[in-house]
Coordinates of C-alpha atoms in Angstrom, one line a residue:
W1 CA -23.2 31.4 -18.4
D2 CA -20.0 29.3 -18.4
Y3 CA -20.9 28.1 -14.9
G4 CA -24.4 27.2 -16.1
L5 CA -23.0 25.2 -19.0
V6 CA -20.7 23.3 -16.7
Y7 CA -23.5 22.6 -14.3
E8 CA -25.8 21.2 -17.0
A9 CA -23.0 19.1 -18.5
E10 CA -22.3 17.6 -15.0
I11 CA -26.0 16.8 -14.4
M12 CA -26.5 15.2 -17.8
S13 CA -23.3 13.1 -17.5
R14 CA -24.6 11.7 -14.2
T15 CA -28.2 11.1 -15.4
C16 CA -29.5 7.8 -16.9
R17 CA -31.5 8.3 -20.2
H18 CA -33.5 5.1 -20.1
D19 CA -34.7 2.5 -17.6
D20 CA -32.1 -0.1 -16.5
D21 CA -29.4 2.1 -18.1
R22 CA -26.2 3.6 -16.7
S23 CA -25.2 7.3 -16.7
G24 CA -22.7 8.4 -19.3
L25 CA -20.0 9.0 -16.6
E26 CA -20.5 5.5 -15.2
I27 CA -20.2 4.0 -18.7
L28 CA -17.0 6.0 -19.3
T29 CA -15.3 5.3 -15.9
G30 CA -16.9 2.1 -14.7
N31 CA -17.6 3.7 -11.3
T32 CA -21.0 4.8 -9.9
P33 CA -20.9 8.6 -9.6
D34 CA -21.2 10.2 -6.2
I35 CA -24.0 12.8 -6.6
S36 CA -23.9 14.1 -3.0
E37 CA -22.7 17.5 -4.0
W38 CA -25.6 18.1 -6.5
L39 CA -28.5 17.2 -4.1
D40 CA -28.8 20.3 -2.0
F41 CA -28.8 23.1 -4.5
A42 CA -29.8 23.9 -8.1
F43 CA -28.2 26.4 -10.4
Y44 CA -28.6 30.0 -9.4
D45 CA -30.4 29.3 -6.1
M46 CA -30.5 32.2 -3.7
V47 CA -28.3 31.2 -0.8
W48 CA -26.6 32.5 2.3
Y49 CA -22.8 32.1 2.6
H50 CA -20.8 32.8 5.7
I51 CA -17.5 34.8 5.8
P52 CA -14.6 32.9 7.4
G53 CA -14.5 32.9 11.2
N54 CA -16.4 31.5 14.1
D55 CA -19.2 34.1 14.1
M56 CA -22.2 32.3 12.6
S57 CA -24.7 35.0 13.5
T58 CA -27.0 36.4 10.9
A59 CA -24.7 39.5 10.7
S60 CA -21.9 37.4 9.3
R61 CA -23.9 35.8 6.4
K62 CA -24.1 37.3 3.0
L63 CA -26.5 36.7 0.1
G64 CA -25.3 35.0 -3.0
R65 CA -26.3 32.9 -6.0
W66 CA -25.3 29.2 -6.2
L67 CA -23.3 28.5 -9.4
G68 CA -22.1 24.9 -9.0
I69 CA -19.4 22.6 -7.5
S70 CA -15.9 23.8 -6.9
H71 CA -13.9 20.7 -7.8
H72 CA -10.4 22.1 -7.7
V73 CA -10.6 24.8 -5.1
G74 CA -11.4 24.0 -1.5
S75 CA -12.4 20.7 0.1
D76 CA -15.4 18.4 -0.6
M77 CA -18.8 20.0 -0.6
C78 CA -17.3 23.3 -1.7
Y79 CA -19.4 25.5 -4.0
W80 CA -19.0 28.4 -6.4
I81 CA -21.1 31.4 -5.2
L82 CA -21.8 34.7 -7.0
P83 CA -21.8 37.4 -4.3
Q84 CA -23.1 41.0 -4.6
S85 CA -19.7 42.2 -5.9
G86 CA -20.0 39.9 -9.0
R87 CA -16.6 38.3 -8.2
V88 CA -17.2 34.5 -7.9
V89 CA -16.0 32.9 -4.6
A90 CA -15.6 29.3 -3.4
T91 CA -16.9 28.4 0.0
T92 CA -18.2 25.4 2.0
T93 CA -20.5 27.3 4.4
V94 CA -23.6 27.6 2.3
Q95 CA -27.3 27.5 3.4
H96 CA -30.6 27.9 1.6
V97 CA -32.6 31.2 1.8
T98 CA -35.7 29.7 3.3
H99 CA -39.4 30.5 2.7
D100 CA -39.5 32.1 6.1
D101 CA -36.5 34.3 5.1
M102 CA -38.4 35.3 2.0
R103 CA -41.4 36.5 4.0
D104 CA -39.2 38.7 6.2
P105 CA -39.5 42.4 5.0
G106 CA -35.9 43.1 5.9
I107 CA -34.5 40.2 4.0
Q108 CA -36.8 41.0 1.1
Q109 CA -35.1 44.4 0.9
L110 CA -31.7 42.8 1.0
I111 CA -32.7 40.5 -1.9
S112 CA -33.9 43.4 -3.9
E113 CA -30.7 45.3 -3.4
F114 CA -28.6 42.2 -4.2
T115 CA -30.5 41.6 -7.4
A116 CA -30.2 45.2 -8.5
A117 CA -26.5 45.2 -7.8
I118 CA -26.0 41.9 -9.8
N119 CA -28.0 43.1 -12.7
A120 CA -26.0 46.3 -12.9
R121 CA -22.7 44.4 -12.5
L122 CA -23.5 41.9 -15.3
D123 CA -25.2 44.3 -17.6
D124 CA -24.2 43.6 -21.2
H125 CA -23.2 47.3 -21.7
N126 CA -20.3 46.8 -19.3
F127 CA -18.8 44.2 -21.6
T128 CA -18.6 45.8 -25.0
D129 CA -15.6 46.9 -27.0
D130 CA -15.2 49.8 -29.5
A131 CA -15.3 48.7 -33.1
V132 CA -11.9 48.3 -34.7
G133 CA -11.8 49.9 -38.2
D134 CA -14.8 49.2 -40.3
T135 CA -15.8 46.0 -38.5
P136 CA -17.5 45.4 -35.1
Y137 CA -15.3 42.4 -34.4
I138 CA -12.0 42.3 -32.6
Q139 CA -9.3 41.5 -35.1
D140 CA -6.6 38.9 -34.5
V141 CA -3.2 40.3 -33.7
H142 CA -0.5 38.6 -35.8
T143 CA 3.2 38.7 -34.8
A144 CA 5.4 40.4 -37.3
G145 CA 7.1 37.9 -39.6
R146 CA 4.5 35.1 -38.8
T147 CA 2.3 34.2 -41.8
H148 CA -1.2 32.9 -41.6
D149 CA 0.0 29.4 -42.5
Q150 CA 2.2 29.2 -39.5
P151 CA 0.7 27.8 -36.2
A152 CA -0.5 30.3 -33.6
V153 CA 1.2 28.3 -30.8
P154 CA 5.0 29.1 -30.7
P155 CA 7.2 26.1 -31.3
D156 CA 9.4 24.7 -28.4
A157 CA 12.5 26.4 -29.9
E158 CA 11.0 29.8 -29.2
Y159 CA 10.6 29.1 -25.5
G160 CA 14.4 28.4 -25.1
D161 CA 15.4 27.7 -21.5
G162 CA 11.9 28.5 -20.3
L163 CA 10.6 25.1 -21.4
L164 CA 10.7 22.7 -18.5
E165 CA 9.8 19.0 -18.4
Q166 CA 7.5 18.2 -15.5
N167 CA 6.7 14.7 -14.5
L168 CA 3.7 15.2 -12.2
Q169 CA 2.1 12.3 -10.3
D170 CA -1.5 11.4 -10.8
A171 CA -3.9 12.1 -8.0
D172 CA -4.2 8.4 -7.3
E173 CA -0.5 8.3 -6.5
Y174 CA -1.1 10.4 -3.4
P175 CA -2.9 8.0 -1.1
D176 CA -2.5 10.2 2.0
I177 CA -4.6 13.1 0.6
D178 CA -7.7 13.7 2.6
T179 CA -10.2 16.0 0.8
Y180 CA -11.9 16.9 4.1
I181 CA -8.8 18.6 5.6
H182 CA -9.4 22.4 5.9
A183 CA -13.2 21.9 5.2
N184 CA -15.4 24.4 7.1
L185 CA -18.3 22.9 9.0
L186 CA -21.4 24.3 10.9
L187 CA -21.6 22.6 14.3
D188 CA -24.4 22.7 16.8
V189 CA -22.8 23.3 20.2
G190 CA -25.2 23.7 23.1
G191 CA -27.9 25.0 20.7
E192 CA -25.5 27.6 19.2
K193 CA -24.2 27.4 15.6
L194 CA -20.4 27.5 15.5
Q195 CA -18.1 27.3 12.6
G196 CA -15.3 24.7 12.7
R197 CA -12.5 23.7 10.4
V198 CA -11.1 20.2 9.9
A199 CA -7.4 20.4 11.0
K200 CA -6.2 16.8 10.8
R201 CA -7.3 13.2 10.8
V202 CA -7.2 11.2 14.0
T203 CA -4.8 8.2 13.9
E204 CA -4.2 5.1 16.0
S205 CA -1.2 4.6 18.2
D206 CA 0.6 2.9 15.3
G207 CA -0.1 5.8 13.0
T208 CA -3.0 4.1 11.1
R209 CA -5.7 6.6 10.2
K210 CA -9.1 6.1 11.8
G211 CA -12.3 5.7 9.8
K212 CA -13.0 5.6 6.1
A213 CA -14.8 7.8 3.7
H214 CA -18.4 6.9 2.6
R215 CA -18.7 6.1 -1.0

Protein backbone atom coordinates (compact mmCIF):
# COMPACT_ATOMS: atom_id res chain seq x y z
CA TRP A 1 0.00 0.00 0.00
CA ASP A 2 2.98 2.35 0.32
CA TYR A 3 3.14 2.51 -3.50
CA GLY A 4 -0.59 3.31 -3.62
CA LEU A 5 -0.23 6.16 -1.13
CA VAL A 6 2.67 7.65 -3.11
CA TYR A 7 0.67 7.36 -6.34
CA GLU A 8 -2.38 9.11 -4.86
CA ALA A 9 -0.21 11.86 -3.35
CA GLU A 10 1.50 12.47 -6.71
CA ILE A 11 -1.84 12.61 -8.55
CA MET A 12 -3.41 14.99 -6.02
CA SER A 13 -0.38 17.30 -5.97
CA ARG A 14 -0.66 17.64 -9.76
CA THR A 15 -4.45 18.14 -9.85
CA CYS A 16 -6.24 21.52 -9.78
CA ARG A 17 -9.05 21.68 -7.24
CA HIS A 18 -11.01 24.54 -8.80
CA ASP A 19 -11.47 26.26 -12.18
CA ASP A 20 -8.75 28.75 -13.13
CA ASP A 21 -6.61 27.36 -10.31
CA ARG A 22 -3.14 25.85 -10.29
CA SER A 23 -2.07 22.49 -8.91
CA GLY A 24 -0.41 22.35 -5.51
CA LEU A 25 2.93 21.36 -7.04
CA GLU A 26 2.83 24.32 -9.45
CA ILE A 27 2.00 26.72 -6.62
CA LEU A 28 4.90 25.32 -4.61
CA THR A 29 7.56 25.26 -7.35
CA GLY A 30 6.28 27.84 -9.84
CA ASN A 31 6.68 25.31 -12.69
CA THR A 32 3.92 23.57 -14.66
CA PRO A 33 4.20 19.85 -13.80
CA ASP A 34 4.98 17.35 -16.55
CA ILE A 35 2.29 14.66 -16.24
CA SER A 36 3.46 12.50 -19.17
CA GLU A 37 4.44 9.58 -16.92
CA TRP A 38 0.96 9.42 -15.35
CA LEU A 39 -1.08 9.32 -18.59
CA ASP A 40 -0.68 5.72 -19.77
CA PHE A 41 -1.36 3.66 -16.65
CA ALA A 42 -3.39 3.74 -13.45
CA PHE A 43 -2.49 2.17 -10.13
CA TYR A 44 -2.53 -1.65 -10.12
CA ASP A 45 -3.26 -1.95 -13.85
CA MET A 46 -2.52 -5.40 -15.25
CA VAL A 47 0.43 -4.97 -17.63
CA TRP A 48 3.07 -6.81 -19.61
CA TYR A 49 6.71 -6.08 -18.90
CA HIS A 50 9.63 -7.39 -20.92
CA ILE A 51 12.79 -8.90 -19.54
CA PRO A 52 16.04 -7.22 -20.72
CA GLY A 53 17.27 -8.21 -24.16
CA ASN A 54 16.32 -7.88 -27.81
CA ASP A 55 13.74 -10.64 -27.80
CA MET A 56 10.37 -8.84 -27.83
CA SER A 57 8.33 -11.94 -28.59
CA THR A 58 5.34 -12.92 -26.47
CA ALA A 59 7.56 -15.55 -24.83
CA SER A 60 9.75 -12.85 -23.27
CA ARG A 61 6.94 -10.84 -21.68
CA LYS A 62 5.72 -11.32 -18.14
CA LEU A 63 2.55 -10.28 -16.32
CA GLY A 64 2.73 -7.66 -13.62
CA ARG A 65 0.79 -4.98 -11.77
CA TRP A 66 1.64 -1.31 -12.34
CA LEU A 67 2.52 0.43 -9.04
CA GLY A 68 3.73 3.88 -10.04
CA ILE A 69 6.60 5.99 -11.33
CA SER A 70 10.20 5.06 -10.54
CA HIS A 71 11.72 8.52 -10.09
CA HIS A 72 15.15 7.56 -8.74
CA VAL A 73 15.79 4.22 -10.45
CA GLY A 74 16.20 3.97 -14.22
CA SER A 75 15.54 6.56 -16.90
CA ASP A 76 12.48 8.65 -17.73
CA MET A 77 9.21 6.73 -18.22
CA CYS A 78 10.44 4.03 -15.84
CA TYR A 79 7.80 2.32 -13.71
CA TRP A 80 7.52 0.16 -10.60
CA ILE A 81 6.03 -3.25 -11.46
CA LEU A 82 4.81 -5.96 -9.10
CA PRO A 83 5.78 -9.30 -10.74
CA GLN A 84 4.54 -12.76 -9.82
CA SER A 85 7.44 -13.19 -7.39
CA GLY A 86 6.14 -10.29 -5.29
CA ARG A 87 9.54 -8.53 -5.51
CA VAL A 88 8.94 -5.10 -7.04
CA VAL A 89 11.08 -4.28 -10.11
CA ALA A 90 11.70 -1.09 -12.11
CA THR A 91 11.45 -1.24 -15.90
CA THR A 92 10.74 0.98 -18.92
CA THR A 93 9.36 -1.70 -21.28
CA VAL A 94 5.74 -1.82 -20.10
CA GLN A 95 2.60 -2.41 -22.16
CA HIS A 96 -1.10 -2.74 -21.40
CA VAL A 97 -2.82 -6.10 -21.19
CA THR A 98 -5.44 -5.39 -23.88
CA HIS A 99 -9.08 -6.46 -24.11
CA ASP A 100 -8.08 -8.89 -26.86
CA ASP A 101 -5.53 -10.38 -24.45
CA MET A 102 -8.24 -10.76 -21.82
CA ARG A 103 -10.38 -12.78 -24.24
CA ASP A 104 -7.56 -15.24 -24.98
CA PRO A 105 -8.14 -18.45 -22.91
CA GLY A 106 -4.39 -19.02 -22.55
CA ILE A 107 -3.81 -15.51 -21.20
CA GLN A 108 -6.85 -15.82 -18.94
CA GLN A 109 -5.16 -18.86 -17.38
CA LEU A 110 -1.91 -16.91 -16.95
CA ILE A 111 -3.76 -14.06 -15.25
CA SER A 112 -5.53 -16.49 -12.89
CA GLU A 113 -2.22 -18.10 -11.94
CA PHE A 114 -0.59 -14.70 -11.50
CA THR A 115 -3.42 -13.43 -9.25
CA ALA A 116 -3.35 -16.58 -7.12
CA ALA A 117 0.43 -16.32 -6.69
CA ILE A 118 0.26 -12.63 -5.70
CA ASN A 119 -2.59 -13.24 -3.23
CA ALA A 120 -0.60 -16.05 -1.61
CA ARG A 121 2.60 -13.98 -1.54
CA LEU A 122 0.91 -10.93 0.03
CA ASP A 123 -1.37 -12.81 2.42
CA ASP A 124 -1.49 -11.08 5.82
CA HIS A 125 -0.63 -14.34 7.56
CA ASN A 126 2.84 -14.16 6.00
CA PHE A 127 3.59 -10.91 7.82
CA THR A 128 2.77 -11.59 11.47
CA ASP A 129 5.04 -11.78 14.49
CA ASP A 130 4.70 -13.82 17.65
CA ALA A 131 3.51 -11.88 20.67
CA VAL A 132 6.26 -10.66 22.99
CA GLY A 133 5.37 -11.32 26.63
CA ASP A 134 1.79 -10.39 27.49
CA THR A 135 1.34 -7.87 24.65
CA PRO A 136 0.71 -8.40 20.92
CA TYR A 137 2.94 -5.41 20.08
CA ILE A 138 6.65 -5.51 19.33
CA GLN A 139 8.44 -3.74 22.15
CA ASP A 140 11.11 -1.10 21.64
CA VAL A 141 14.64 -2.31 22.29
CA HIS A 142 16.54 0.14 24.48
CA THR A 143 20.31 0.22 24.59
CA ALA A 144 21.73 -0.51 28.03
CA GLY A 145 22.57 2.70 29.83
CA ARG A 146 20.29 4.86 27.66
CA THR A 147 17.27 6.32 29.46
CA HIS A 148 13.87 7.09 27.96
CA ASP A 149 14.66 10.80 28.15
CA GLN A 150 17.69 10.48 25.88
CA PRO A 151 17.21 10.81 22.10
CA ALA A 152 16.97 7.59 20.10
CA VAL A 153 19.40 8.90 17.49
CA PRO A 154 23.04 8.59 18.68
CA PRO A 155 24.92 11.88 18.95
CA ASP A 156 27.79 12.67 16.56
CA ALA A 157 30.35 11.76 19.24
CA GLU A 158 29.19 8.12 19.18
CA TYR A 159 29.96 7.85 15.45
CA GLY A 160 33.63 8.77 16.00
CA ASP A 161 35.70 8.63 12.82
CA GLY A 162 32.75 7.17 10.92
CA LEU A 163 31.10 10.59 10.63
CA LEU A 164 32.00 12.15 7.26
CA GLU A 165 31.10 15.54 5.87
CA GLN A 166 29.77 15.27 2.34
CA ASN A 167 29.22 18.32 0.18
CA LEU A 168 27.07 16.91 -2.61
CA GLN A 169 26.03 19.00 -5.57
CA ASP A 170 22.38 19.59 -6.41
CA ALA A 171 20.99 17.89 -9.50
CA ASP A 172 20.77 21.28 -11.25
CA GLU A 173 24.55 21.59 -10.96
CA TYR A 174 25.01 18.65 -13.36
CA PRO A 175 23.92 20.20 -16.71
CA ASP A 176 25.26 17.30 -18.77
CA ILE A 177 22.98 14.65 -17.23
CA ASP A 178 20.64 13.19 -19.86
CA THR A 179 17.79 11.22 -18.27
CA TYR A 180 17.15 9.24 -21.46
CA ILE A 181 20.59 7.60 -21.47
CA HIS A 182 20.20 3.81 -20.86
CA ALA A 183 16.42 4.02 -21.47
CA ASN A 184 14.94 0.89 -23.09
CA LEU A 185 12.72 1.50 -26.13
CA LEU A 186 10.42 -0.61 -28.30
CA LEU A 187 11.23 0.07 -31.97
CA ASP A 188 9.25 -0.99 -35.04
CA VAL A 189 11.89 -2.28 -37.49
CA GLY A 190 10.45 -3.72 -40.69
CA GLY A 191 7.21 -4.62 -38.95
CA GLU A 192 9.07 -6.42 -36.16
CA LYS A 193 9.24 -5.18 -32.57
CA LEU A 194 12.82 -4.87 -31.35
CA GLN A 195 14.10 -3.59 -28.05
CA GLY A 196 16.75 -0.87 -28.14
CA ARG A 197 18.68 1.07 -25.53
CA VAL A 198 19.78 4.71 -25.68
CA ALA A 199 23.60 4.57 -25.52
CA LYS A 200 24.57 8.21 -26.01
CA ARG A 201 23.46 11.55 -27.37
CA VAL A 202 24.52 12.68 -30.84
CA THR A 203 26.71 15.79 -30.93
CA GLU A 204 27.75 18.34 -33.53
CA SER A 205 31.32 18.54 -34.84
CA ASP A 206 32.10 21.18 -32.18
CA GLY A 207 30.81 18.94 -29.39
CA THR A 208 27.45 20.71 -28.97
CA ARG A 209 24.67 18.24 -28.23
CA LYS A 210 21.90 17.93 -30.84
CA GLY A 211 18.24 18.41 -30.01
CA LYS A 212 16.48 19.46 -26.85
CA ALA A 213 14.00 17.81 -24.49
CA HIS A 214 10.29 18.50 -24.81
CA ARG A 215 8.81 20.24 -21.78
